[in-house]
């Protein structure tokens, strides 16, 4: 079950100050808590990110599936979310990146994590790129 898989990563992340082992060992991960577009419930998902200045860039690859991940639909409905990076927890606002900037950021993610090239090759959809902007109180 993906939810069980995600839950194990979330627990390991929180127990180890943002570090996890296994297939994500050494990868920059953010725990992204979004508001369910249909349910209204808070849903937490571990997502790899690309640091881009003050922004955390996430890719809605869904491992190359032909549909966007739930967290992407949730951000479209409610762009405000909570992010956990390392031991920090903060509020973010999603900005949906298009055009040449989207392509540049996707290429940078592929350079960091080559599996994203495979995800792009597996699907005919244009995989969305989202920047999470920190909202300091």
PDB file of C-alpha atoms in Angstrom:
ATOM      1  CA  UNK A   1       0.000   0.000   0.000  1.00  0.00           C
ATOM      2  CA  UNK A   2       1.444   3.401  -0.939  1.00  0.00           C
ATOM      3  CA  UNK A   3      -0.025   4.975   2.200  1.00  0.00           C
ATOM      4  CA  UNK A   4       1.801   2.445   4.411  1.00  0.00           C
ATOM      5  CA  UNK A   5       4.989   3.098   2.426  1.00  0.00           C
ATOM      6  CA  UNK A   6       4.595   6.866   2.817  1.00  0.00           C
ATOM      7  CA  UNK A   7       3.762   6.514   6.521  1.00  0.00           C
ATOM      8  CA  UNK A   8       7.003   4.599   7.148  1.00  0.00           C
ATOM      9  CA  UNK A   9       9.010   7.321   5.395  1.00  0.00           C
ATOM     10  CA  UNK A  10       7.194  10.063   7.350  1.00  0.00           C
ATOM     11  CA  UNK A  11       7.890   8.331  10.675  1.00  0.00           C
ATOM     12  CA  UNK A  12      11.551   7.742   9.792  1.00  0.00           C
ATOM     13  CA  UNK A  13      11.924  11.366   8.601  1.00  0.00           C
ATOM     14  CA  UNK A  14      10.511  12.756  11.848  1.00  0.00           C
ATOM     15  CA  UNK A  15      12.491  10.360  14.042  1.00  0.00           C
ATOM     16  CA  UNK A  16      15.818  11.155  12.307  1.00  0.00           C
ATOM     17  CA  UNK A  17      15.736  14.948  11.876  1.00  0.00           C
ATOM     18  CA  UNK A  18      14.709  14.776   8.236  1.00  0.00           C
ATOM     19  CA  UNK A  19      16.963  11.916   7.161  1.00  0.00           C
ATOM     20  CA  UNK A  20      15.737   8.604   5.761  1.00  0.00           C
ATOM     21  CA  UNK A  21      17.369   5.468   4.413  1.00  0.00           C
ATOM     22  CA  UNK A  22      16.412   3.051   1.701  1.00  0.00           C
ATOM     23  CA  UNK A  23      15.673   4.287  -1.788  1.00  0.00           C
ATOM     24  CA  UNK A  24      15.537   7.932  -0.593  1.00  0.00           C
ATOM     25  CA  UNK A  25      18.785   7.877   1.391  1.00  0.00           C
ATOM     26  CA  UNK A  26      20.682  11.114   0.779  1.00  0.00           C
ATOM     27  CA  UNK A  27      17.804  12.624  -1.215  1.00  0.00           C
ATOM     28  CA  UNK A  28      16.416  16.019  -0.199  1.00  0.00           C
ATOM     29  CA  UNK A  29      12.899  15.301   1.074  1.00  0.00           C
ATOM     30  CA  UNK A  30      10.131  17.602   2.189  1.00  0.00           C
ATOM     31  CA  UNK A  31       7.087  16.398   4.073  1.00  0.00           C
ATOM     32  CA  UNK A  32       4.308  18.281   2.325  1.00  0.00           C
ATOM     33  CA  UNK A  33       1.018  18.582   4.207  1.00  0.00           C
ATOM     34  CA  UNK A  34      -1.820  19.676   1.955  1.00  0.00           C
ATOM     35  CA  UNK A  35      -5.550  20.085   2.438  1.00  0.00           C
ATOM     36  CA  UNK A  36      -7.497  17.398   0.596  1.00  0.00           C
ATOM     37  CA  UNK A  37      -9.320  18.926  -2.385  1.00  0.00           C
ATOM     38  CA  UNK A  38     -12.345  16.699  -1.818  1.00  0.00           C
ATOM     39  CA  UNK A  39     -12.022  15.547   1.797  1.00  0.00           C
ATOM     40  CA  UNK A  40     -10.761  18.753   3.409  1.00  0.00           C
ATOM     41  CA  UNK A  41      -8.464  16.568   5.560  1.00  0.00           C
ATOM     42  CA  UNK A  42      -4.786  17.265   6.133  1.00  0.00           C
ATOM     43  CA  UNK A  43      -2.676  14.816   4.119  1.00  0.00           C
ATOM     44  CA  UNK A  44       1.110  14.486   4.470  1.00  0.00           C
ATOM     45  CA  UNK A  45       3.234  13.178   1.603  1.00  0.00           C
ATOM     46  CA  UNK A  46       7.030  12.819   1.373  1.00  0.00           C
ATOM     47  CA  UNK A  47       8.267  14.487  -1.824  1.00  0.00           C
ATOM     48  CA  UNK A  48      11.770  14.999  -3.221  1.00  0.00           C
ATOM     49  CA  UNK A  49      12.653  18.646  -3.736  1.00  0.00           C
ATOM     50  CA  UNK A  50      15.141  20.802  -5.572  1.00  0.00           C
ATOM     51  CA  UNK A  51      16.498  23.776  -3.662  1.00  0.00           C
ATOM     52  CA  UNK A  52      16.210  26.941  -5.763  1.00  0.00           C
ATOM     53  CA  UNK A  53      17.255  29.935  -3.707  1.00  0.00           C
ATOM     54  CA  UNK A  54      14.513  30.454  -1.137  1.00  0.00           C
ATOM     55  CA  UNK A  55      12.150  28.122  -2.995  1.00  0.00           C
ATOM     56  CA  UNK A  56      11.584  24.411  -2.640  1.00  0.00           C
ATOM     57  CA  UNK A  57      10.757  23.013  -6.084  1.00  0.00           C
ATOM     58  CA  UNK A  58       8.702  19.822  -6.237  1.00  0.00           C
ATOM     59  CA  UNK A  59       7.811  17.775  -9.290  1.00  0.00           C
ATOM     60  CA  UNK A  60       4.355  16.212  -9.671  1.00  0.00           C
ATOM     61  CA  UNK A  61       5.758  13.159 -11.462  1.00  0.00           C
ATOM     62  CA  UNK A  62       3.707  10.509  -9.662  1.00  0.00           C
ATOM     63  CA  UNK A  63       6.509   8.112 -10.713  1.00  0.00           C
ATOM     64  CA  UNK A  64       5.491   8.572 -14.350  1.00  0.00           C
ATOM     65  CA  UNK A  65       1.827   7.611 -13.916  1.00  0.00           C
ATOM     66  CA  UNK A  66      -0.648   9.047 -16.415  1.00  0.00           C
ATOM     67  CA  UNK A  67      -2.342  11.187 -13.748  1.00  0.00           C
ATOM     68  CA  UNK A  68      -1.127  13.857 -11.359  1.00  0.00           C
ATOM     69  CA  UNK A  69      -0.501  12.926  -7.725  1.00  0.00           C
ATOM     70  CA  UNK A  70      -3.177  13.780  -5.148  1.00  0.00           C
ATOM     71  CA  UNK A  71      -0.944  16.379  -3.479  1.00  0.00           C
ATOM     72  CA  UNK A  72      -0.820  18.337  -6.759  1.00  0.00           C
ATOM     73  CA  UNK A  73      -4.633  18.441  -7.022  1.00  0.00           C
ATOM     74  CA  UNK A  74      -4.747  19.473  -3.366  1.00  0.00           C
ATOM     75  CA  UNK A  75      -2.347  22.380  -3.979  1.00  0.00           C
ATOM     76  CA  UNK A  76      -4.373  23.486  -7.009  1.00  0.00           C
ATOM     77  CA  UNK A  77      -7.458  23.687  -4.785  1.00  0.00           C
ATOM     78  CA  UNK A  78      -5.647  25.185  -1.761  1.00  0.00           C
ATOM     79  CA  UNK A  79      -2.141  26.529  -2.525  1.00  0.00           C
ATOM     80  CA  UNK A  80      -1.293  27.024   1.146  1.00  0.00           C
ATOM     81  CA  UNK A  81       0.462  24.027   2.695  1.00  0.00           C
ATOM     82  CA  UNK A  82       2.844  23.066   5.478  1.00  0.00           C
ATOM     83  CA  UNK A  83       6.368  21.883   4.721  1.00  0.00           C
ATOM     84  CA  UNK A  84       8.839  20.051   6.916  1.00  0.00           C
ATOM     85  CA  UNK A  85      12.489  20.145   5.890  1.00  0.00           C
ATOM     86  CA  UNK A  86      14.943  18.628   8.344  1.00  0.00           C
ATOM     87  CA  UNK A  87      13.670  19.709  11.764  1.00  0.00           C
ATOM     88  CA  UNK A  88      11.983  22.872  10.472  1.00  0.00           C
ATOM     89  CA  UNK A  89       8.241  23.176   9.891  1.00  0.00           C
ATOM     90  CA  UNK A  90       6.780  26.178   8.072  1.00  0.00           C
ATOM     91  CA  UNK A  91       3.877  27.402   5.951  1.00  0.00           C
ATOM     92  CA  UNK A  92       4.268  27.614   2.176  1.00  0.00           C
ATOM     93  CA  UNK A  93       2.347  28.879  -0.801  1.00  0.00           C
ATOM     94  CA  UNK A  94       2.455  26.925  -4.065  1.00  0.00           C
ATOM     95  CA  UNK A  95       3.338  28.668  -7.324  1.00  0.00           C
ATOM     96  CA  UNK A  96       2.818  26.648 -10.499  1.00  0.00           C
ATOM     97  CA  UNK A  97       5.755  27.044 -12.892  1.00  0.00           C
ATOM     98  CA  UNK A  98       5.250  27.076 -16.675  1.00  0.00           C
ATOM     99  CA  UNK A  99       7.229  27.474 -19.891  1.00  0.00           C
ATOM    100  CA  UNK A 100      11.009  27.737 -20.083  1.00  0.00           C
ATOM    101  CA  UNK A 101      11.382  28.131 -16.315  1.00  0.00           C
ATOM    102  CA  UNK A 102       9.475  24.865 -15.811  1.00  0.00           C
ATOM    103  CA  UNK A 103      11.727  23.108 -18.326  1.00  0.00           C
ATOM    104  CA  UNK A 104      14.907  24.482 -16.704  1.00  0.00           C
ATOM    105  CA  UNK A 105      13.827  23.416 -13.215  1.00  0.00           C
ATOM    106  CA  UNK A 106      12.788  19.962 -14.431  1.00  0.00           C
ATOM    107  CA  UNK A 107      16.202  19.525 -16.097  1.00  0.00           C
ATOM    108  CA  UNK A 108      17.915  20.551 -12.841  1.00  0.00           C
ATOM    109  CA  UNK A 109      15.867  17.943 -10.965  1.00  0.00           C
ATOM    110  CA  UNK A 110      16.871  15.290 -13.516  1.00  0.00           C
ATOM    111  CA  UNK A 111      20.529  16.241 -12.950  1.00  0.00           C
ATOM    112  CA  UNK A 112      20.006  15.802  -9.198  1.00  0.00           C
ATOM    113  CA  UNK A 113      17.826  12.671  -9.453  1.00  0.00           C
ATOM    114  CA  UNK A 114      18.047  10.921 -12.861  1.00  0.00           C
ATOM    115  CA  UNK A 115      14.899   8.857 -12.188  1.00  0.00           C
ATOM    116  CA  UNK A 116      12.842  11.917 -13.104  1.00  0.00           C
ATOM    117  CA  UNK A 117      13.923  11.469 -16.745  1.00  0.00           C
ATOM    118  CA  UNK A 118      12.389   7.983 -16.663  1.00  0.00           C
ATOM    119  CA  UNK A 119       9.156   9.342 -15.170  1.00  0.00           C
ATOM    120  CA  UNK A 120       8.884  11.881 -17.987  1.00  0.00           C
ATOM    121  CA  UNK A 121       9.498   9.165 -20.593  1.00  0.00           C
ATOM    122  CA  UNK A 122       6.786   6.901 -19.102  1.00  0.00           C
ATOM    123  CA  UNK A 123       3.906   9.351 -19.511  1.00  0.00           C
ATOM    124  CA  UNK A 124       2.403  11.511 -22.227  1.00  0.00           C
ATOM    125  CA  UNK A 125       1.293  14.180 -19.753  1.00  0.00           C
ATOM    126  CA  UNK A 126       3.375  17.285 -19.122  1.00  0.00           C
ATOM    127  CA  UNK A 127       4.617  16.780 -15.590  1.00  0.00           C
ATOM    128  CA  UNK A 128       3.905  19.870 -13.462  1.00  0.00           C
ATOM    129  CA  UNK A 129       6.595  21.741 -11.570  1.00  0.00           C
ATOM    130  CA  UNK A 130       5.619  23.571  -8.389  1.00  0.00           C
ATOM    131  CA  UNK A 131       7.639  26.041  -6.323  1.00  0.00           C
ATOM    132  CA  UNK A 132       6.880  26.182  -2.615  1.00  0.00           C
ATOM    133  CA  UNK A 133       7.418  29.699  -1.269  1.00  0.00           C
ATOM    134  CA  UNK A 134       8.010  30.037   2.434  1.00  0.00           C
ATOM    135  CA  UNK A 135       5.432  32.254   4.138  1.00  0.00           C
ATOM    136  CA  UNK A 136       7.102  33.728   7.225  1.00  0.00           C
ATOM    137  CA  UNK A 137       4.797  35.061   9.872  1.00  0.00           C
TER     138      UNK A 137
END
